[in-house]
């Protein structure tokens, strides 16, 4: 399995970015997808996740109302639309694919539930 993120960059506070993650190697539509991020000097943290059906969305409290996750199974791609960005959103953003298919995940915010990870894309929000 290969996950390739893109779309990161430098943006001013209040701006927007759209991250993409293209997956290959397994039947994309069978697996949940997640986004995590890691700020300098901090541990990696959960941002959001989407179930294999795309019907149930999970968000960290810090991004609710500003970030939106979506998936396009025809393109094997998951997206993260980030609006109203803040300097504290700065970090490396990683997409991840669940190890279990279907409804096998117990806790979407737990990075142990994800078997495959992308290389990460840098997001920098200036004040």
Backbone as ProteinMPNN parsed JSONL, in Angstrom:
{"seq_chain_A": "XXXXXXXXXXXXXXXXXXXXXXXXXXXXXXXXXXXXXXXXXXXXXXXXXXXXXXXXXXXXXXXXXXXXXXXXXXXXXXXXXXXXXXXXXXXXXXXXXXXXXXXXXXXXXXXXXXXXXXXXXXXXXXX", "coords_chain_A": {"N_chain_A": [[0.846, -1.189, 0.0], [0.483, 2.199, -0.81], [0.569, 5.562, 0.148], [0.157, 8.843, -0.814], [0.605, 12.092, -0.029], [-0.386, 15.464, -0.79], [-0.488, 19.038, -1.378], [0.155, 20.651, 0.766], [1.64, 23.627, 2.285], [2.608, 27.1, 2.628], [0.665, 29.422, 4.334], [-1.286, 32.298, 5.172], [-2.66, 33.198, 8.379], [-6.093, 32.534, 8.77], [-6.47, 31.798, 6.194], [-6.886, 29.219, 3.621], [-6.358, 25.742, 2.86], [-6.151, 22.815, 0.838], [-5.668, 19.524, 1.338], [-4.579, 16.517, -0.229], [-4.713, 12.968, -0.544], [-3.58, 10.272, -2.119], [-4.258, 6.909, -2.608], [-2.966, 3.6, -3.103], [-2.801, 0.111, -3.901], [-4.551, -1.406, -2.309], [-8.068, -2.238, -2.129], [-9.501, 0.662, -2.112], [-12.008, 1.656, -1.276], [-12.817, -0.012, 0.746], [-11.797, 0.664, 3.191], [-11.327, 2.646, 6.144], [-10.17, 6.034, 6.422], [-7.755, 8.282, 7.72], [-6.636, 11.469, 9.018], [-3.77, 12.797, 10.478], [-1.65, 14.89, 12.504], [1.513, 16.455, 13.185], [3.064, 18.654, 15.217], [6.007, 20.749, 15.576], [8.167, 19.443, 18.006], [6.14, 18.188, 19.356], [3.827, 15.471, 20.068], [2.408, 13.241, 17.643], [-0.918, 13.857, 16.574], [-4.423, 13.137, 16.42], [-6.522, 14.252, 13.782], [-8.78, 14.037, 12.003], [-11.169, 11.639, 10.718], [-12.599, 9.33, 8.364], [-15.157, 7.038, 7.681], [-15.31, 3.842, 5.979], [-17.562, 3.9, 4.408], [-17.945, 6.549, 4.15], [-19.858, 7.865, 5.531], [-19.826, 8.486, 8.242], [-18.231, 10.833, 10.191], [-15.364, 11.877, 11.95], [-13.964, 14.24, 14.145], [-11.295, 16.081, 15.62], [-11.647, 18.17, 18.47], [-10.368, 20.607, 18.193], [-10.436, 21.269, 15.526], [-12.982, 21.187, 14.608], [-15.66, 22.423, 12.686], [-14.009, 23.9, 11.098], [-12.341, 22.298, 9.528], [-12.769, 19.852, 6.953], [-13.281, 16.551, 6.075], [-13.221, 14.367, 3.276], [-13.968, 11.867, 0.784], [-13.13, 10.348, -2.352], [-13.942, 7.678, -3.896], [-13.718, 6.745, -6.467], [-11.44, 7.932, -7.344], [-9.601, 7.014, -5.603], [-8.849, 8.596, -3.444], [-8.463, 10.678, -0.584], [-9.489, 13.662, 1.0], [-8.611, 16.719, 2.697], [-10.06, 19.508, 3.605], [-9.133, 22.576, 4.702], [-10.048, 25.315, 6.467], [-10.095, 28.736, 7.653], [-7.557, 28.845, 8.89], [-5.175, 28.563, 11.552], [-2.234, 29.69, 13.331], [-1.543, 27.662, 15.128], [-2.245, 25.4, 13.779], [-0.132, 24.615, 12.344], [2.165, 22.198, 11.119], [3.295, 18.845, 10.3], [1.313, 17.014, 8.171], [-0.274, 13.932, 8.05], [-1.674, 11.314, 6.143], [-3.571, 8.335, 6.679], [-4.328, 4.857, 6.449], [-6.765, 2.532, 7.456], [-6.12, -0.552, 9.226], [-7.956, -2.616, 9.47], [-10.718, -3.685, 7.506], [-13.908, -2.363, 6.436], [-16.239, -2.14, 9.089], [-14.425, -2.615, 11.075], [-12.861, -1.034, 12.745], [-12.281, 0.179, 16.022], [-11.758, 2.545, 17.38], [-11.493, 5.527, 15.977], [-9.73, 7.618, 16.368], [-7.416, 6.556, 17.285], [-4.119, 5.942, 16.613], [-3.047, 3.436, 16.352], [-4.918, 1.954, 15.027], [-4.457, 2.226, 12.398], [-2.808, 1.024, 9.587], [-1.214, 1.814, 7.505], [0.73, 4.542, 6.333], [1.195, 7.839, 5.0], [3.888, 9.884, 3.659], [3.811, 12.381, 4.64], [2.94, 15.878, 4.635], [3.943, 19.238, 4.693], [2.436, 21.814, 6.516], [2.261, 25.188, 7.008], [1.298, 27.871, 8.914], [1.205, 31.235, 8.968], [1.3, 34.027, 11.211]], "CA_chain_A": [[0.0, 0.0, 0.0], [1.213, 3.468, -0.865], [-0.24, 6.758, 0.351], [0.948, 10.001, -1.216], [-0.066, 13.349, 0.282], [0.002, 16.678, -1.49], [-1.321, 20.188, -1.101], [0.638, 21.478, 1.859], [2.32, 24.848, 1.901], [2.616, 28.236, 3.55], [-0.547, 30.23, 4.191], [-1.497, 33.232, 6.273], [-3.765, 32.893, 9.272], [-7.382, 32.837, 8.17], [-6.515, 31.247, 4.852], [-7.353, 27.848, 3.408], [-5.583, 24.789, 2.08], [-6.791, 21.52, 0.622], [-4.734, 18.423, 1.234], [-5.034, 15.31, -0.911], [-3.943, 11.755, -0.268], [-3.953, 9.24, -3.083], [-3.888, 5.577, -2.131], [-2.862, 2.507, -4.06], [-2.361, -1.155, -3.339], [-5.683, -2.169, -1.778], [-9.356, -1.682, -2.55], [-9.6, 1.877, -1.304], [-13.348, 1.867, -0.727], [-13.079, -0.936, 1.863], [-11.035, 1.044, 4.378], [-11.399, 3.986, 6.707], [-8.999, 6.871, 6.222], [-7.591, 9.291, 8.748], [-5.584, 12.487, 8.941], [-3.102, 13.128, 11.732], [-0.649, 15.936, 12.316], [2.543, 16.545, 14.213], [3.708, 19.964, 15.324], [7.392, 20.64, 16.058], [8.335, 19.201, 19.425], [4.94, 17.602, 19.956], [3.462, 14.149, 19.575], [1.416, 13.197, 16.574], [-2.281, 13.898, 17.103], [-5.538, 12.877, 15.517], [-7.229, 15.408, 13.249], [-10.11, 13.632, 11.541], [-11.228, 10.35, 10.037], [-13.825, 9.057, 7.622], [-15.372, 5.609, 7.592], [-15.206, 3.269, 4.639], [-18.749, 4.307, 3.665], [-17.965, 8.0, 4.029], [-21.047, 8.415, 6.157], [-19.576, 8.931, 9.616], [-17.026, 11.64, 10.238], [-14.847, 12.142, 13.287], [-13.089, 15.402, 14.154], [-10.762, 16.584, 16.877], [-12.353, 19.387, 18.874], [-9.616, 21.79, 17.769], [-10.631, 21.571, 14.104], [-14.407, 21.126, 14.284], [-16.208, 23.632, 12.107], [-13.036, 24.524, 10.204], [-11.794, 21.284, 8.63], [-13.725, 18.876, 6.419], [-12.703, 15.393, 5.392], [-14.092, 13.746, 2.28], [-13.28, 10.85, -0.003], [-13.61, 10.059, -3.686], [-13.506, 6.298, -4.098], [-13.376, 6.556, -7.883], [-10.077, 8.433, -7.527], [-8.76, 6.463, -4.535], [-8.279, 9.787, -2.815], [-9.12, 11.328, 0.539], [-9.163, 15.09, 1.022], [-8.792, 17.475, 3.918], [-10.254, 20.931, 3.358], [-8.817, 23.308, 5.93], [-10.426, 26.729, 6.389], [-9.849, 29.55, 8.858], [-6.355, 28.267, 9.487], [-4.546, 29.274, 12.654], [-0.827, 29.313, 13.485], [-1.429, 26.39, 15.855], [-2.479, 24.285, 12.849], [1.147, 24.309, 11.701], [2.735, 20.887, 11.395], [3.307, 17.88, 9.204], [0.039, 16.311, 8.112], [-0.153, 12.574, 7.532], [-2.884, 10.514, 5.975], [-3.387, 6.96, 7.102], [-5.39, 3.922, 6.051], [-7.008, 1.567, 8.521], [-5.674, -1.917, 9.011], [-9.145, -3.436, 9.302], [-11.673, -3.199, 6.52], [-15.296, -2.214, 6.865], [-16.503, -1.564, 10.403], [-13.526, -3.253, 12.024], [-12.167, -0.084, 13.626], [-12.935, 0.442, 17.293], [-11.573, 3.931, 17.788], [-10.918, 6.179, 14.807], [-8.69, 8.559, 16.758], [-6.258, 5.798, 17.765], [-3.262, 5.7, 15.445], [-2.796, 1.993, 16.241], [-5.92, 1.375, 14.142], [-4.059, 2.507, 11.019], [-1.681, 0.169, 9.221], [-0.387, 2.415, 6.459], [0.883, 5.982, 6.505], [1.904, 8.573, 3.983], [5.165, 10.471, 4.049], [3.522, 13.653, 5.295], [3.058, 17.135, 3.889], [4.119, 20.336, 5.645], [1.512, 22.954, 6.51], [2.765, 26.269, 7.844], [0.359, 28.98, 8.972], [1.879, 32.4, 9.549], [0.384, 34.94, 11.922]], "C_chain_A": [[0.883, 1.24, 0.0], [0.217, 4.609, -0.719], [0.638, 7.966, 0.044], [0.137, 11.262, -0.977], [0.463, 14.469, -0.604], [-0.891, 17.82, -1.038], [-0.877, 21.054, 0.055], [1.323, 22.732, 1.35], [2.265, 25.879, 3.001], [1.391, 29.096, 3.278], [-0.657, 31.167, 5.38], [-2.671, 32.782, 7.128], [-5.071, 33.379, 8.645], [-7.555, 32.269, 6.773], [-6.957, 29.797, 4.818], [-6.325, 27.041, 2.621], [-6.418, 23.527, 1.907], [-5.716, 20.464, 0.423], [-5.388, 17.248, 0.516], [-4.138, 14.15, -0.524], [-4.44, 10.672, -1.215], [-3.397, 7.9, -2.636], [-3.813, 4.579, -3.271], [-2.454, 1.241, -3.319], [-3.44, -2.013, -2.72], [-6.96, -1.539, -2.317], [-9.712, -0.532, -1.627], [-10.934, 1.984, -0.585], [-13.658, 0.973, 0.465], [-12.525, -0.442, 3.198], [-11.328, 2.467, 4.83], [-10.087, 4.713, 6.456], [-8.949, 7.926, 7.315], [-6.532, 10.31, 8.38], [-5.075, 12.749, 10.354], [-2.114, 14.253, 11.454], [0.337, 15.924, 13.471], [3.21, 17.906, 14.142], [5.133, 19.778, 15.845], [7.452, 20.459, 17.569], [7.151, 18.57, 20.123], [4.683, 16.214, 19.38], [2.446, 14.277, 18.437], [0.011, 13.137, 17.178], [-3.297, 13.665, 15.995], [-6.169, 14.185, 15.082], [-8.658, 15.025, 12.873], [-10.022, 12.279, 10.853], [-12.576, 10.199, 9.355], [-13.961, 7.546, 7.474], [-15.303, 5.129, 6.148], [-16.41, 3.643, 3.78], [-18.791, 5.805, 3.428], [-19.092, 8.657, 4.79], [-20.831, 8.957, 7.558], [-18.225, 9.63, 9.681], [-16.645, 11.917, 11.689], [-13.868, 13.309, 13.207], [-12.553, 15.657, 15.556], [-11.46, 17.9, 17.204], [-11.676, 20.639, 18.32], [-9.867, 22.175, 16.316], [-12.106, 21.54, 13.7], [-14.9, 22.46, 13.769], [-15.271, 24.331, 11.143], [-12.505, 23.549, 9.151], [-12.903, 20.345, 8.185], [-12.986, 17.766, 5.694], [-13.727, 14.847, 4.403], [-13.279, 12.711, 1.515], [-13.936, 10.696, -1.356], [-13.094, 8.661, -4.035], [-13.124, 6.021, -5.549], [-11.943, 6.994, -8.163], [-9.111, 7.896, -6.478], [-8.098, 7.565, -3.718], [-9.138, 10.265, -1.651], [-8.603, 12.766, 0.608], [-9.332, 15.646, 2.436], [-8.861, 18.951, 3.539], [-10.073, 21.663, 4.677], [-9.095, 24.783, 5.72], [-10.114, 27.42, 7.707], [-8.624, 29.04, 9.615], [-5.75, 29.186, 10.538], [-3.078, 28.863, 12.749], [-0.646, 27.973, 14.206], [-1.79, 25.177, 14.999], [-1.185, 23.874, 12.128], [1.667, 22.938, 12.101], [2.822, 20.056, 10.134], [2.022, 17.068, 9.279], [0.225, 14.971, 7.402], [-1.528, 11.984, 7.273], [-2.55, 9.069, 6.321], [-4.59, 6.121, 6.68], [-5.533, 2.845, 7.122], [-6.487, 0.173, 8.173], [-6.846, -2.856, 8.742], [-10.051, -2.834, 8.243], [-13.047, -3.031, 7.151], [-15.421, -1.539, 8.215], [-15.591, -2.146, 11.478], [-12.821, -2.327, 12.994], [-12.978, 0.159, 14.891], [-12.88, 1.918, 17.66], [-10.815, 4.666, 16.685], [-9.781, 7.133, 15.142], [-7.401, 7.875, 17.214], [-5.347, 5.453, 16.593], [-2.871, 4.229, 15.311], [-3.792, 1.3, 15.316], [-5.512, 1.465, 12.674], [-2.774, 1.762, 10.681], [-0.725, 0.83, 8.243], [-0.432, 3.93, 6.569], [1.584, 6.593, 5.307], [3.177, 9.191, 4.532], [4.996, 11.823, 4.742], [3.694, 14.844, 4.354], [3.046, 18.284, 4.89], [3.059, 21.409, 5.428], [2.06, 23.987, 7.491], [1.805, 27.444, 7.754], [1.044, 30.139, 9.677], [0.864, 33.342, 10.174], [0.44, 36.343, 11.345]], "O_chain_A": [[1.886, 1.317, 0.71], [-0.831, 4.63, -1.366], [1.737, 8.093, 0.583], [-0.885, 11.488, -1.626], [1.591, 14.428, -1.094], [-1.919, 17.604, -0.397], [-1.477, 22.099, 0.303], [1.559, 22.888, 0.152], [1.926, 25.583, 4.147], [1.113, 29.454, 2.133], [-0.173, 30.858, 6.469], [-3.564, 32.076, 6.658], [-5.147, 34.467, 8.076], [-8.661, 32.261, 6.232], [-7.347, 29.22, 5.834], [-5.543, 27.577, 1.837], [-7.28, 23.218, 2.73], [-4.952, 20.51, -0.542], [-6.591, 17.016, 0.639], [-2.96, 14.328, -0.216], [-5.58, 10.218, -1.119], [-2.212, 7.776, -2.325], [-4.513, 4.706, -4.276], [-1.843, 1.296, -2.252], [-3.273, -3.228, -2.61], [-6.937, -0.448, -2.887], [-10.169, -0.736, -0.502], [-10.984, 2.362, 0.585], [-14.67, 1.18, 1.135], [-12.761, -1.069, 4.231], [-11.547, 3.367, 4.018], [-9.034, 4.095, 6.299], [-9.986, 8.403, 7.776], [-5.655, 10.06, 7.553], [-5.854, 12.901, 11.295], [-1.785, 14.53, 10.3], [0.041, 15.455, 14.571], [3.835, 18.261, 13.143], [5.435, 18.77, 16.483], [6.856, 21.232, 18.319], [7.151, 18.428, 21.346], [5.241, 15.834, 18.35], [1.74, 15.277, 18.303], [-0.216, 12.447, 18.172], [-3.064, 13.951, 14.821], [-6.337, 15.108, 15.879], [-9.621, 15.614, 13.364], [-8.945, 11.832, 10.459], [-13.556, 10.85, 9.717], [-12.986, 6.857, 7.173], [-15.245, 5.931, 5.217], [-16.3, 3.699, 2.555], [-19.572, 6.286, 2.609], [-19.272, 9.873, 4.71], [-21.594, 9.811, 8.011], [-17.205, 9.075, 9.272], [-17.504, 12.159, 12.538], [-13.036, 13.361, 12.302], [-13.258, 15.475, 16.549], [-11.821, 18.655, 16.301], [-12.349, 21.623, 18.013], [-9.545, 23.292, 15.911], [-12.433, 21.841, 12.552], [-14.597, 23.506, 14.342], [-15.681, 25.256, 10.442], [-12.251, 23.94, 8.011], [-13.848, 20.076, 8.926], [-12.168, 18.019, 4.809], [-14.932, 14.863, 4.656], [-12.051, 12.687, 1.595], [-15.144, 10.886, -1.499], [-11.937, 8.498, -4.423], [-12.294, 5.152, -5.82], [-11.304, 6.502, -9.094], [-7.939, 8.274, -6.459], [-6.927, 7.466, -3.352], [-10.367, 10.26, -1.719], [-7.44, 13.042, 0.315], [-10.088, 15.115, 3.249], [-7.85, 19.564, 3.196], [-10.779, 21.396, 5.649], [-8.453, 25.43, 4.892], [-9.899, 26.776, 8.734], [-8.666, 28.836, 10.828], [-5.805, 30.411, 10.429], [-2.717, 27.78, 12.287], [0.299, 27.236, 13.923], [-1.653, 24.041, 15.454], [-1.168, 22.89, 11.388], [1.618, 22.561, 13.272], [2.47, 20.507, 9.044], [1.688, 16.506, 10.322], [0.796, 14.891, 6.315], [-2.44, 12.135, 8.086], [-1.395, 8.647, 6.261], [-5.711, 6.617, 6.571], [-4.542, 2.317, 7.627], [-6.423, -0.222, 7.009], [-6.759, -3.761, 7.912], [-10.135, -1.614, 8.105], [-13.303, -3.502, 8.26], [-14.802, -0.506, 8.469], [-15.947, -2.167, 12.656], [-12.238, -2.792, 13.974], [-14.197, 0.324, 14.843], [-13.844, 2.472, 18.189], [-9.62, 4.439, 16.492], [-8.95, 7.427, 14.283], [-6.408, 8.545, 17.496], [-5.762, 4.745, 15.676], [-2.404, 3.817, 14.249], [-3.542, 0.181, 14.867], [-6.142, 0.856, 11.81], [-1.78, 1.859, 11.4], [0.443, 0.45, 8.158], [-1.471, 4.524, 6.857], [2.443, 5.972, 4.681], [3.502, 9.043, 5.71], [5.931, 12.338, 5.354], [4.486, 14.81, 3.412], [2.239, 18.302, 5.82], [2.82, 21.851, 4.304], [2.292, 23.685, 8.662], [1.529, 27.953, 6.668], [1.418, 30.033, 10.845], [-0.278, 33.441, 9.725], [-0.263, 37.234, 11.82]]}, "name": "protein", "num_of_chains": 1, "seq": "XXXXXXXXXXXXXXXXXXXXXXXXXXXXXXXXXXXXXXXXXXXXXXXXXXXXXXXXXXXXXXXXXXXXXXXXXXXXXXXXXXXXXXXXXXXXXXXXXXXXXXXXXXXXXXXXXXXXXXXXXXXXXXX"}
